[in-house]
Amino acid sequence: MSLLFLTIVTGCSQPSSLYQDQFLAFGTVVSLSIWGASKQQNHEASRLIREDFAAMHDTWHAWKKGGLLGEINQNISDGKPTPLSQEASELLQQSATLSEQSNHLFNPAIGKLVALWGFHGEERKGPPPAQEKIDLLLQSNPTLSTLQFTEGNIQSSNPSVKIDLGGIAKGYAVDRAIEQLKQLGIQHAIVNTGGDLRAIGAHGERNWNIGIRAPDGGEPIASLQPKNDESIFTSGDYERMFLYEGKRYHHIIDPRTGWPATGTRSVTVIHKRATIADAAATALLIADPEQRTTIAKQMGIEQLLIIDQAGDYHMSESMQQRLTFLGDPPHITRLVIR
Ligand code: ADP
Ligand code: MG
């Protein structure tokens, strides 16, 4: 989240054509920008999207009781099935597929590990969990491959699976929002959740323009103009985290070690679908350098930017073509995805 932020330079010709709305969901600011639609379309869009984000937040919340995911997790732990709508089933099946494509680096079944690290809750602080506790959860080997979808029910053969969709839910909600906009006849819009976004159409005569910020904040390092319909998502090691004895522990957990992923500061991907971009950014933040291009390929990602701990840039050619560096261009290592 938030490597990217949106810079909309309002055109002076028709400033009233840009409509903007902001609200909170998934613990972040959601911004909706619409160009060139009617007042009625704008208000209807805001209403529907606010409602849907709130519903998604309640349904898929990883640790609050009362939502569907809470019920599914309780039943998995008790070895029982949960009835599921077609829509809910599709999201979970897609999550399972993306997990496999990522060699299970994107692994939404590790909710117990995320909770053990204290990232289920508002307050996060050290010390890190005891290694024995981490080891026990690793030995229970939770993956979404153990999910069974039968007769409108979901079940898992492994009771230690606890589903946490934090790595994909925002992308899914953004895709739904864009579908709703399209159904309202809106052709030009951006749905932005804390820097992760999907853009359709353009900003009047010009394209939309997105600023890409360095992981340490500050001025944007580059700008990018989303084409007709694209999602741009970033995962970074600097978002949700705590400091303990001078070390940083962040919220993206390497399912192989049970510890926060190391080596990569941030990953930015471009893909048509926000759901896929979101899952891929999370997976690629964890991937080792030797795995990156294979996993990107398996997940259908061609446009990829990785900034490693040393501050070095690794980029596919198709991503490099999209970026306009605002200062001196950094040294870039080429990623070949094939
Ligand atoms: P952000 O929400 O900052 O954009 P991500 O999309 O990368 O970041 O999602 C991180 C969230 O995903 C964590 O807070 C946690 O809920 C969940 N998560 C952590 N590790 C993994 C993992 N290996 N696979 C899938 N989800 C994960
Ligand atoms: Mg993600």
XYZ file of C-alpha atoms and ligand atoms in Angstrom:
366
model
C 0.000 0.000 0.000
C 0.849 3.635 -0.511
C 4.010 3.519 -2.547
C 1.727 5.080 -5.066
C -0.378 8.066 -4.579
C -2.617 9.873 -6.887
C -1.799 13.254 -8.286
C -4.750 14.586 -10.127
C -3.947 17.885 -11.687
C -7.313 19.339 -12.352
C -7.593 20.741 -15.842
C -8.574 24.364 -15.790
C -10.904 24.042 -18.767
C -13.627 21.984 -17.083
C -12.825 21.654 -13.395
C -16.417 20.782 -12.560
C -16.165 17.530 -14.554
C -14.008 15.928 -11.896
C -15.967 14.405 -9.028
C -14.160 13.114 -5.939
C -15.286 11.271 -2.841
C -13.327 9.789 0.067
C -14.237 7.401 2.856
C -12.636 4.851 5.176
C -12.724 1.080 4.627
C -10.289 -1.785 5.233
C -8.432 0.509 7.609
C -7.435 2.849 4.822
C -8.701 5.836 2.861
C -10.641 4.928 -0.257
C -10.806 7.655 -2.888
C -13.147 7.640 -5.805
C -12.468 9.959 -8.749
C -14.869 10.196 -11.671
C -14.456 12.274 -14.782
C -17.206 13.561 -17.030
C -20.273 11.845 -15.556
C -23.570 13.409 -14.503
C -24.253 14.582 -10.988
C -26.729 11.761 -10.571
C -24.241 9.134 -11.760
C -21.601 10.496 -9.379
C -23.859 10.352 -6.366
C -25.228 6.942 -7.210
C -21.650 5.687 -7.681
C -20.579 7.032 -4.297
C -23.563 5.493 -2.577
C -23.139 2.038 -4.139
C -19.376 1.892 -3.683
C -19.454 3.089 -0.078
C -22.088 0.454 0.676
C -20.201 -2.317 -1.081
C -16.861 -1.534 0.582
C -18.577 -1.553 3.982
C -20.218 -4.906 3.156
C -16.921 -6.405 1.924
C -15.187 -5.152 5.045
C -17.767 -6.862 7.287
C -17.964 -10.085 5.269
C -14.236 -10.664 4.844
C -12.789 -9.198 8.001
C -10.046 -11.510 9.242
C -10.475 -11.193 12.963
C -13.706 -9.439 13.906
C -16.495 -11.807 14.852
C -19.830 -11.756 13.114
C -18.795 -11.778 9.452
C -18.858 -14.661 6.998
C -15.094 -15.216 7.126
C -15.197 -15.423 10.930
C -17.881 -18.089 10.618
C -15.938 -20.026 7.967
C -12.801 -19.964 10.128
C -14.660 -21.130 13.218
C -16.238 -23.988 11.268
C -12.913 -24.992 9.697
C -11.424 -25.196 13.157
C -14.391 -27.363 14.273
C -14.193 -29.533 11.128
C -17.595 -28.371 9.899
C -18.818 -27.052 6.509
C -20.129 -23.534 5.919
C -22.780 -22.655 3.309
C -21.483 -20.156 0.775
C -22.913 -17.939 -1.959
C -21.619 -18.402 -5.492
C -19.886 -15.040 -5.245
C -18.101 -15.826 -1.987
C -17.110 -19.219 -3.325
C -15.577 -17.603 -6.427
C -13.376 -15.289 -4.353
C -12.089 -18.144 -2.212
C -11.475 -20.366 -5.231
C -9.638 -17.584 -6.971
C -7.560 -17.029 -3.834
C -6.666 -20.731 -3.840
C -5.657 -20.586 -7.513
C -3.508 -17.483 -7.006
C -1.909 -19.144 -3.990
C -0.924 -22.141 -6.097
C 0.379 -19.900 -8.882
C 2.567 -18.141 -6.313
C 4.015 -21.464 -5.075
C 2.045 -20.661 -1.898
C 4.082 -17.558 -1.059
C 0.744 -15.763 -1.264
C -0.922 -17.987 1.278
C -4.163 -16.670 2.794
C -4.411 -19.835 4.940
C -1.749 -18.557 7.384
C -4.147 -16.445 9.441
C -2.896 -18.068 12.652
C 0.655 -16.932 11.898
C -0.469 -13.394 11.098
C -2.414 -13.379 14.379
C 0.572 -14.797 16.302
C 2.627 -11.837 15.075
C -0.056 -9.500 16.425
C -1.211 -8.174 13.087
C -4.806 -9.105 13.853
C -5.621 -6.160 16.038
C -5.169 -2.447 16.081
C -2.113 -2.379 18.295
C 1.061 -4.139 17.206
C 4.137 -4.392 19.352
C 7.077 -6.646 20.140
C 8.639 -8.901 21.125
C 8.368 -11.269 18.151
C 6.645 -14.582 18.948
C 8.546 -17.535 20.392
C 10.172 -19.704 17.722
C 8.446 -22.834 19.126
C 5.043 -21.263 18.511
C 6.013 -20.332 14.966
C 7.356 -23.851 14.364
C 4.127 -25.462 15.561
C 2.084 -23.406 13.120
C 4.528 -24.125 10.273
C 4.272 -27.865 10.984
C 0.490 -27.692 10.671
C 1.137 -26.682 7.019
C -1.967 -24.574 6.331
C -2.756 -23.982 2.644
C -5.918 -23.250 0.671
C -5.313 -26.471 -1.310
C -7.138 -28.257 1.511
C -10.368 -26.362 0.798
C -13.235 -28.363 -0.648
C -16.134 -26.706 -2.387
C -19.121 -29.034 -2.540
C -22.868 -28.426 -2.872
C -22.654 -24.771 -1.951
C -20.467 -25.462 1.078
C -16.844 -24.836 1.939
C -14.795 -27.098 4.163
C -11.128 -27.722 4.882
C -9.471 -31.073 5.562
C -6.894 -29.192 7.669
C -8.403 -27.611 10.815
C -5.352 -25.360 11.307
C -6.279 -23.298 8.236
C -7.363 -19.804 9.232
C -8.209 -17.709 6.214
C -6.931 -14.119 6.107
C -7.700 -12.249 2.906
C -5.721 -9.118 3.868
C -3.449 -9.639 0.849
C -6.277 -9.686 -1.713
C -9.489 -8.202 -0.271
C -8.776 -4.618 -1.270
C -8.047 -5.674 -4.834
C -11.275 -7.645 -4.927
C -13.265 -4.688 -3.581
C -11.647 -2.378 -6.144
C -12.605 -4.734 -9.000
C -16.188 -4.836 -7.746
C -16.278 -1.038 -7.522
C -15.060 -0.664 -11.105
C -17.725 -3.136 -12.286
C -20.371 -1.061 -10.509
C -19.094 2.116 -12.147
C -19.189 0.504 -15.574
C -22.759 -0.653 -14.966
C -23.730 2.915 -14.146
C -22.354 3.927 -17.537
C -19.297 5.634 -16.065
C -16.282 5.345 -18.364
C -13.619 7.459 -16.680
C -12.718 6.806 -13.063
C -10.151 5.759 -10.487
C -10.838 3.708 -7.372
C -7.878 4.128 -5.044
C -7.438 2.298 -1.729
C -4.550 3.885 0.132
C -2.397 4.101 -2.995
C -3.465 0.860 -4.685
C -5.792 1.570 -7.545
C -7.599 0.656 -10.748
C -8.166 3.297 -13.394
C -10.516 3.266 -16.372
C -10.746 5.761 -19.209
C -8.997 9.093 -18.937
C -9.108 12.478 -17.286
C -10.774 14.498 -20.016
C -8.343 15.166 -22.842
C -5.404 13.794 -20.880
C -4.648 10.418 -19.348
C -4.871 9.909 -15.631
C -1.520 10.578 -14.006
C -0.177 8.634 -11.034
C 2.851 9.575 -8.942
C 5.101 6.779 -7.692
C 6.766 7.578 -4.399
C 9.999 6.116 -3.050
C 9.546 3.584 -0.220
C 10.900 6.109 2.291
C 8.179 8.585 1.398
C 9.021 12.046 0.181
C 8.750 13.239 -3.370
C 7.489 10.965 -6.139
C 10.295 9.191 -7.992
C 8.344 8.618 -11.159
C 5.002 9.130 -12.806
C 2.873 6.716 -14.745
C -0.193 7.107 -16.903
C -2.624 4.198 -16.584
C -3.900 3.034 -19.968
C -7.518 2.248 -20.664
C -8.182 -0.160 -17.806
C -5.363 -1.043 -15.435
C -4.648 -1.760 -11.786
C -1.461 -0.638 -10.070
C -0.742 -2.266 -6.716
C 2.171 -2.070 -4.314
C 3.189 -4.125 -1.304
C 5.893 -2.777 0.974
C 7.692 -3.740 4.143
C 7.068 -0.305 5.653
C 3.297 -0.228 6.117
C 1.888 -2.178 9.029
C 4.820 -2.957 11.300
C 6.283 -2.607 14.765
C 9.728 -1.807 16.073
C 11.333 -3.972 18.718
C 14.863 -3.455 20.020
C 15.710 -1.415 16.956
C 14.445 -3.983 14.433
C 11.437 -3.643 12.177
C 8.846 -6.407 11.916
C 6.257 -5.970 9.177
C 2.973 -7.654 8.299
C 3.834 -9.707 5.232
C 4.830 -13.118 6.531
C 6.983 -15.566 4.593
C 4.993 -18.822 4.895
C 8.222 -20.851 4.609
C 9.866 -19.331 7.692
C 6.928 -17.877 9.618
C 8.857 -14.584 9.860
C 8.294 -11.276 8.062
C 9.695 -11.469 4.532
C 13.198 -10.039 4.085
C 15.189 -8.739 1.147
C 12.596 -6.639 -0.673
C 11.392 -3.171 0.291
C 8.572 -2.836 -2.163
C 6.920 -4.403 -5.186
C 4.741 -2.588 -7.692
C 2.802 -4.492 -10.345
C 0.439 -3.510 -13.127
C -2.322 -5.882 -14.230
C -5.784 -5.421 -15.637
C -7.456 -6.980 -12.600
C -6.940 -5.479 -9.154
C -7.564 -8.821 -7.421
C -4.633 -10.411 -9.255
C -2.384 -7.357 -8.869
C -3.002 -7.306 -5.108
C -2.191 -10.993 -4.573
C 0.837 -10.811 -6.882
C 2.341 -7.779 -5.123
C 2.106 -9.625 -1.803
C 3.624 -12.836 -3.237
C 6.465 -11.024 -4.992
C 7.412 -9.144 -1.841
C 8.200 -12.552 -0.331
C 9.780 -14.232 -3.387
C 13.558 -14.725 -3.488
C 15.407 -13.064 -6.377
C 15.709 -16.438 -8.201
C 11.945 -17.028 -7.948
C 10.608 -13.623 -8.900
C 10.245 -13.953 -12.623
C 8.829 -17.494 -12.465
C 6.163 -16.494 -9.982
C 5.373 -13.293 -11.869
C 4.917 -15.361 -15.021
C 2.723 -17.947 -13.267
C 0.513 -15.158 -11.896
C 0.248 -13.410 -15.259
C 2.326 -10.360 -14.288
C 4.503 -8.730 -16.942
C 4.891 -5.216 -15.603
C 6.909 -5.417 -12.409
C 9.058 -3.076 -10.308
C 10.973 -4.312 -7.280
C 13.027 -2.129 -4.952
C 15.306 -4.223 -2.771
C 16.767 -3.528 0.678
C 19.879 -1.974 -0.848
C 17.638 0.486 -2.722
C 18.393 -1.118 -6.098
C 15.697 -1.218 -8.762
C 14.731 -4.370 -10.621
C 12.291 -3.852 -13.427
C 10.797 -5.580 -16.428
C 11.195 -3.768 -19.730
C 7.435 -3.340 -20.069
C 7.344 -1.579 -16.682
C 10.328 0.613 -17.501
C 8.578 1.805 -20.659
C 5.684 3.027 -18.537
C 7.630 5.068 -15.995
C 8.847 8.625 -16.356
C 11.520 9.267 -13.736
C 11.220 12.700 -12.224
C 14.822 13.022 -11.014
C 17.947 11.162 -12.094
C 16.941 7.721 -13.318
C 18.149 5.047 -10.866
C 20.423 2.175 -11.800
C 18.091 -0.549 -13.039
C 18.564 -4.283 -13.232
C 16.370 -5.789 -15.919
C 13.911 -8.522 -14.984
C 13.137 -10.840 -17.876
C 9.737 -12.487 -17.426
C 9.136 -15.333 -19.841
P -1.247 -3.928 2.113
O -2.524 -4.321 2.778
O -0.346 -3.092 2.953
O -1.433 -3.426 0.722
P -0.685 -6.620 1.242
O -1.650 -6.536 0.128
O 0.657 -7.151 0.892
O -0.419 -5.258 1.981
O -1.359 -7.543 2.354
C -0.763 -7.794 3.588
C -1.760 -8.537 4.477
O -1.974 -9.844 3.945
C -1.291 -8.749 5.898
O -1.703 -7.715 6.753
C -1.959 -10.064 6.274
O -3.295 -9.834 6.644
C -1.967 -10.820 4.975
N -0.758 -11.636 4.754
C 0.435 -11.606 5.410
N 1.306 -12.496 4.886
C 0.643 -13.099 3.860
C 0.997 -14.122 2.928
N 2.211 -14.703 2.916
N 0.055 -14.499 2.020
C -1.171 -13.938 2.003
N -1.555 -12.974 2.840
C -0.669 -12.556 3.770
Mg -1.690 -7.653 -1.664
